[in-house]
PDB file of C-alpha atoms in Angstrom:
ATOM      1  CA  MET A   1     -30.268   5.642  19.071  1.00  0.00           C
ATOM      2  CA  THR A   2     -29.375   3.702  15.955  1.00  0.00           C
ATOM      3  CA  HIS A   3     -31.566   1.329  14.009  1.00  0.00           C
ATOM      4  CA  PRO A   4     -30.151  -1.239  11.594  1.00  0.00           C
ATOM      5  CA  ALA A   5     -31.880  -1.518   8.232  1.00  0.00           C
ATOM      6  CA  ARG A   6     -31.231  -3.299   4.955  1.00  0.00           C
ATOM      7  CA  ASN A   7     -30.796  -1.251   1.804  1.00  0.00           C
ATOM      8  CA  SER A   8     -31.841  -2.341  -1.707  1.00  0.00           C
ATOM      9  CA  THR A   9     -28.702  -4.473  -2.103  1.00  0.00           C
ATOM     10  CA  GLY A  10     -29.340  -6.280   1.170  1.00  0.00           C
ATOM     11  CA  ALA A  11     -26.425  -4.624   2.951  1.00  0.00           C
ATOM     12  CA  VAL A  12     -27.028  -3.542   6.512  1.00  0.00           C
ATOM     13  CA  THR A  13     -27.050   0.203   7.010  1.00  0.00           C
ATOM     14  CA  THR A  14     -27.619   2.184  10.160  1.00  0.00           C
ATOM     15  CA  ALA A  15     -30.088   5.019  10.532  1.00  0.00           C
ATOM     16  CA  VAL A  16     -29.081   7.540  13.174  1.00  0.00           C
ATOM     17  CA  ARG A  17     -31.581   9.687  14.994  1.00  0.00           C
ATOM     18  CA  ARG A  18     -30.933  13.415  14.631  1.00  0.00           C
ATOM     19  CA  GLY A  19     -28.641  14.738  17.354  1.00  0.00           C
ATOM     20  CA  ALA A  20     -27.325  11.307  18.334  1.00  0.00           C
ATOM     21  CA  ARG A  21     -23.572  10.941  18.797  1.00  0.00           C
ATOM     22  CA  VAL A  22     -21.897   8.646  16.289  1.00  0.00           C
ATOM     23  CA  PRO A  23     -18.434   7.262  17.064  1.00  0.00           C
ATOM     24  CA  ALA A  24     -15.684   8.111  14.575  1.00  0.00           C
ATOM     25  CA  GLN A  25     -15.177   5.469  11.905  1.00  0.00           C
ATOM     26  CA  ARG A  26     -11.889   3.622  12.149  1.00  0.00           C
ATOM     27  CA  ALA A  27     -10.170   1.819   9.339  1.00  0.00           C
ATOM     28  CA  ALA A  28     -10.858  -1.888   9.436  1.00  0.00           C
ATOM     29  CA  PRO A  29      -7.914  -4.032  10.505  1.00  0.00           C
ATOM     30  CA  GLY A  30      -5.873  -4.801   7.419  1.00  0.00           C
ATOM     31  CA  ALA A  31      -7.412  -1.931   5.405  1.00  0.00           C
ATOM     32  CA  LEU A  32      -4.953  -0.510   2.894  1.00  0.00           C
ATOM     33  CA  ARG A  33      -3.385   2.861   3.694  1.00  0.00           C
ATOM     34  CA  LEU A  34      -1.151   4.669   1.202  1.00  0.00           C
ATOM     35  CA  GLN A  35       1.041   7.731   1.625  1.00  0.00           C
ATOM     36  CA  VAL A  36       3.342   9.321  -0.953  1.00  0.00           C
ATOM     37  CA  PHE A  37       6.132  11.740  -0.192  1.00  0.00           C
ATOM     38  CA  TRP A  38       9.241  13.036  -1.918  1.00  0.00           C
ATOM     39  CA  PRO A  39      12.155  13.186   0.580  1.00  0.00           C
ATOM     40  CA  VAL A  40      14.425  14.722  -2.082  1.00  0.00           C
ATOM     41  CA  PRO A  41      13.774  15.803  -5.666  1.00  0.00           C
ATOM     42  CA  GLY A  42      13.569  12.823  -8.001  1.00  0.00           C
ATOM     43  CA  ILE A  43      13.023  10.231  -5.285  1.00  0.00           C
ATOM     44  CA  ALA A  44       9.494   9.221  -4.327  1.00  0.00           C
ATOM     45  CA  VAL A  45       8.430   7.024  -1.431  1.00  0.00           C
ATOM     46  CA  LEU A  46       5.124   5.171  -1.358  1.00  0.00           C
ATOM     47  CA  LYS A  47       4.436   3.977   2.172  1.00  0.00           C
ATOM     48  CA  VAL A  48       1.997   1.070   2.183  1.00  0.00           C
ATOM     49  CA  ALA A  49       0.242  -0.293   5.273  1.00  0.00           C
ATOM     50  CA  GLY A  50      -2.409  -2.955   5.772  1.00  0.00           C
ATOM     51  CA  ASP A  51      -3.214  -5.977   3.623  1.00  0.00           C
ATOM     52  CA  VAL A  52      -2.220  -6.027  -0.046  1.00  0.00           C
ATOM     53  CA  ASP A  53      -4.462  -8.543  -1.770  1.00  0.00           C
ATOM     54  CA  VAL A  54      -7.049  -8.800  -4.547  1.00  0.00           C
ATOM     55  CA  ALA A  55      -9.484  -6.600  -2.620  1.00  0.00           C
ATOM     56  CA  THR A  56      -6.966  -3.767  -2.169  1.00  0.00           C
ATOM     57  CA  ALA A  57      -4.897  -4.059  -5.337  1.00  0.00           C
ATOM     58  CA  ALA A  58      -6.812  -1.413  -7.321  1.00  0.00           C
ATOM     59  CA  PRO A  59      -5.893   1.531  -5.052  1.00  0.00           C
ATOM     60  CA  LEU A  60      -2.289   0.307  -4.903  1.00  0.00           C
ATOM     61  CA  ASN A  61      -2.140   0.059  -8.710  1.00  0.00           C
ATOM     62  CA  ARG A  62      -3.586   3.575  -9.057  1.00  0.00           C
ATOM     63  CA  ALA A  63      -1.071   4.968  -6.563  1.00  0.00           C
ATOM     64  CA  LEU A  64       1.834   3.297  -8.359  1.00  0.00           C
ATOM     65  CA  ASP A  65       0.553   4.483 -11.759  1.00  0.00           C
ATOM     66  CA  GLU A  66       0.273   8.075 -10.511  1.00  0.00           C
ATOM     67  CA  LEU A  67       3.683   7.883  -8.916  1.00  0.00           C
ATOM     68  CA  THR A  68       5.438   6.513 -11.998  1.00  0.00           C
ATOM     69  CA  ALA A  69       3.629   9.051 -14.206  1.00  0.00           C
ATOM     70  CA  HIS A  70       5.637  11.753 -12.401  1.00  0.00           C
ATOM     71  CA  ARG A  71       8.806  10.014 -13.621  1.00  0.00           C
ATOM     72  CA  PRO A  72      10.801   9.816 -10.398  1.00  0.00           C
ATOM     73  CA  ARG A  73      14.442   8.835 -10.745  1.00  0.00           C
ATOM     74  CA  VAL A  74      13.744   6.200  -8.049  1.00  0.00           C
ATOM     75  CA  ALA A  75      10.476   4.975  -6.508  1.00  0.00           C
ATOM     76  CA  VAL A  76      10.837   3.381  -3.086  1.00  0.00           C
ATOM     77  CA  VAL A  77       7.868   1.230  -2.083  1.00  0.00           C
ATOM     78  CA  ASP A  78       7.948   0.891   1.701  1.00  0.00           C
ATOM     79  CA  LEU A  79       6.087  -2.253   2.773  1.00  0.00           C
ATOM     80  CA  SER A  80       7.084  -1.979   6.438  1.00  0.00           C
ATOM     81  CA  GLY A  81       3.445  -1.507   7.464  1.00  0.00           C
ATOM     82  CA  VAL A  82       2.106  -4.378   5.346  1.00  0.00           C
ATOM     83  CA  GLU A  83       0.588  -7.280   7.253  1.00  0.00           C
ATOM     84  CA  PHE A  84      -0.153  -9.474   4.196  1.00  0.00           C
ATOM     85  CA  LEU A  85       1.364  -9.345   0.707  1.00  0.00           C
ATOM     86  CA  GLY A  86      -0.551 -11.394  -1.844  1.00  0.00           C
ATOM     87  CA  SER A  87      -0.068 -12.094  -5.518  1.00  0.00           C
ATOM     88  CA  ALA A  88      -2.006  -8.991  -6.563  1.00  0.00           C
ATOM     89  CA  GLY A  89       0.463  -6.828  -4.643  1.00  0.00           C
ATOM     90  CA  LEU A  90       3.404  -8.650  -6.173  1.00  0.00           C
ATOM     91  CA  ALA A  91       1.935  -8.088  -9.643  1.00  0.00           C
ATOM     92  CA  ALA A  92       1.512  -4.377  -8.901  1.00  0.00           C
ATOM     93  CA  LEU A  93       5.190  -4.109  -7.914  1.00  0.00           C
ATOM     94  CA  ALA A  94       6.303  -5.990 -11.022  1.00  0.00           C
ATOM     95  CA  GLN A  95       4.193  -3.775 -13.270  1.00  0.00           C
ATOM     96  CA  ALA A  96       5.491  -0.580 -11.631  1.00  0.00           C
ATOM     97  CA  SER A  97       9.072  -1.770 -12.165  1.00  0.00           C
ATOM     98  CA  GLU A  98       8.449  -1.710 -15.918  1.00  0.00           C
ATOM     99  CA  HIS A  99       7.937   2.070 -15.710  1.00  0.00           C
ATOM    100  CA  ALA A 100      10.376   3.165 -12.997  1.00  0.00           C
ATOM    101  CA  ASP A 101      13.420   2.177 -10.966  1.00  0.00           C
ATOM    102  CA  VAL A 102      11.520   0.562  -8.069  1.00  0.00           C
ATOM    103  CA  ARG A 103      13.172  -0.367  -4.802  1.00  0.00           C
ATOM    104  CA  VAL A 104      11.256  -2.269  -2.155  1.00  0.00           C
ATOM    105  CA  VAL A 105      11.470  -2.077   1.622  1.00  0.00           C
ATOM    106  CA  ALA A 106      10.426  -5.482   2.978  1.00  0.00           C
ATOM    107  CA  PRO A 107      11.561  -5.833   6.591  1.00  0.00           C
ATOM    108  CA  THR A 108       9.199  -8.577   7.750  1.00  0.00           C
ATOM    109  CA  ARG A 109       8.618 -12.204   6.889  1.00  0.00           C
ATOM    110  CA  GLN A 110       5.125 -11.252   5.640  1.00  0.00           C
ATOM    111  CA  THR A 111       6.681  -9.090   2.934  1.00  0.00           C
ATOM    112  CA  ALA A 112      10.121 -10.579   2.263  1.00  0.00           C
ATOM    113  CA  ARG A 113       8.966 -14.185   1.875  1.00  0.00           C
ATOM    114  CA  PRO A 114       6.493 -13.629  -1.002  1.00  0.00           C
ATOM    115  CA  LEU A 115       9.135 -11.588  -2.838  1.00  0.00           C
ATOM    116  CA  SER A 116      11.651 -14.388  -2.361  1.00  0.00           C
ATOM    117  CA  ILE A 117       9.327 -17.278  -3.236  1.00  0.00           C
ATOM    118  CA  THR A 118       8.278 -15.654  -6.506  1.00  0.00           C
ATOM    119  CA  GLY A 119      11.805 -14.551  -7.414  1.00  0.00           C
ATOM    120  CA  LEU A 120      10.722 -10.919  -7.530  1.00  0.00           C
ATOM    121  CA  ASP A 121      13.582 -10.148  -5.147  1.00  0.00           C
ATOM    122  CA  GLN A 122      15.911 -11.053  -8.047  1.00  0.00           C
ATOM    123  CA  ARG A 123      14.219  -8.480 -10.277  1.00  0.00           C
ATOM    124  CA  LEU A 124      13.788  -5.678  -7.722  1.00  0.00           C
ATOM    125  CA  PRO A 125      16.288  -4.476  -5.137  1.00  0.00           C
ATOM    126  CA  VAL A 126      14.903  -5.308  -1.667  1.00  0.00           C
ATOM    127  CA  TYR A 127      16.016  -3.584   1.533  1.00  0.00           C
ATOM    128  CA  ALA A 128      15.366  -4.126   5.224  1.00  0.00           C
ATOM    129  CA  THR A 129      14.828  -0.424   5.975  1.00  0.00           C
ATOM    130  CA  ARG A 130      13.706   2.703   4.187  1.00  0.00           C
ATOM    131  CA  ASP A 131      16.999   4.403   5.097  1.00  0.00           C
ATOM    132  CA  GLU A 132      18.951   1.622   3.364  1.00  0.00           C
ATOM    133  CA  ALA A 133      16.783   1.944   0.255  1.00  0.00           C
ATOM    134  CA  LEU A 134      17.152   5.726   0.180  1.00  0.00           C
ATOM    135  CA  SER A 135      20.908   5.627   0.746  1.00  0.00           C
ATOM    136  CA  SER A 136      21.247   3.288  -2.258  1.00  0.00           C
ATOM    137  CA  CYS A 137      19.834   5.957  -4.573  1.00  0.00           C
TER     138      CYS A 137
END
């Protein structure tokens, strides 16, 4: 059995009785998920999924900083799993492009429209699929 309680900050926590089964924690809808892989030497892909906004910008910035620190010839940022792309995400892409050749995969209206409205699509190459972005390298 679980018992809700408030901790010192007022947040609700749950105390679980010893031996009780606790369901696995799932990522909240919209939570940011990041995955980096190198399909070929010199080309890195950062797959981003979830919401990219002020609340999730810090992990995205760290991931882009780490990625560009490895000096890839090309960094493909795949936004195909992004449900919301806010100004903080756009700023992270712009900043990363100052340190690497960044190409963006933005196949949905949720990702392509903010890039277009801000003119970032004029600064960064934008592709509809990851394969198109990779074949342009």
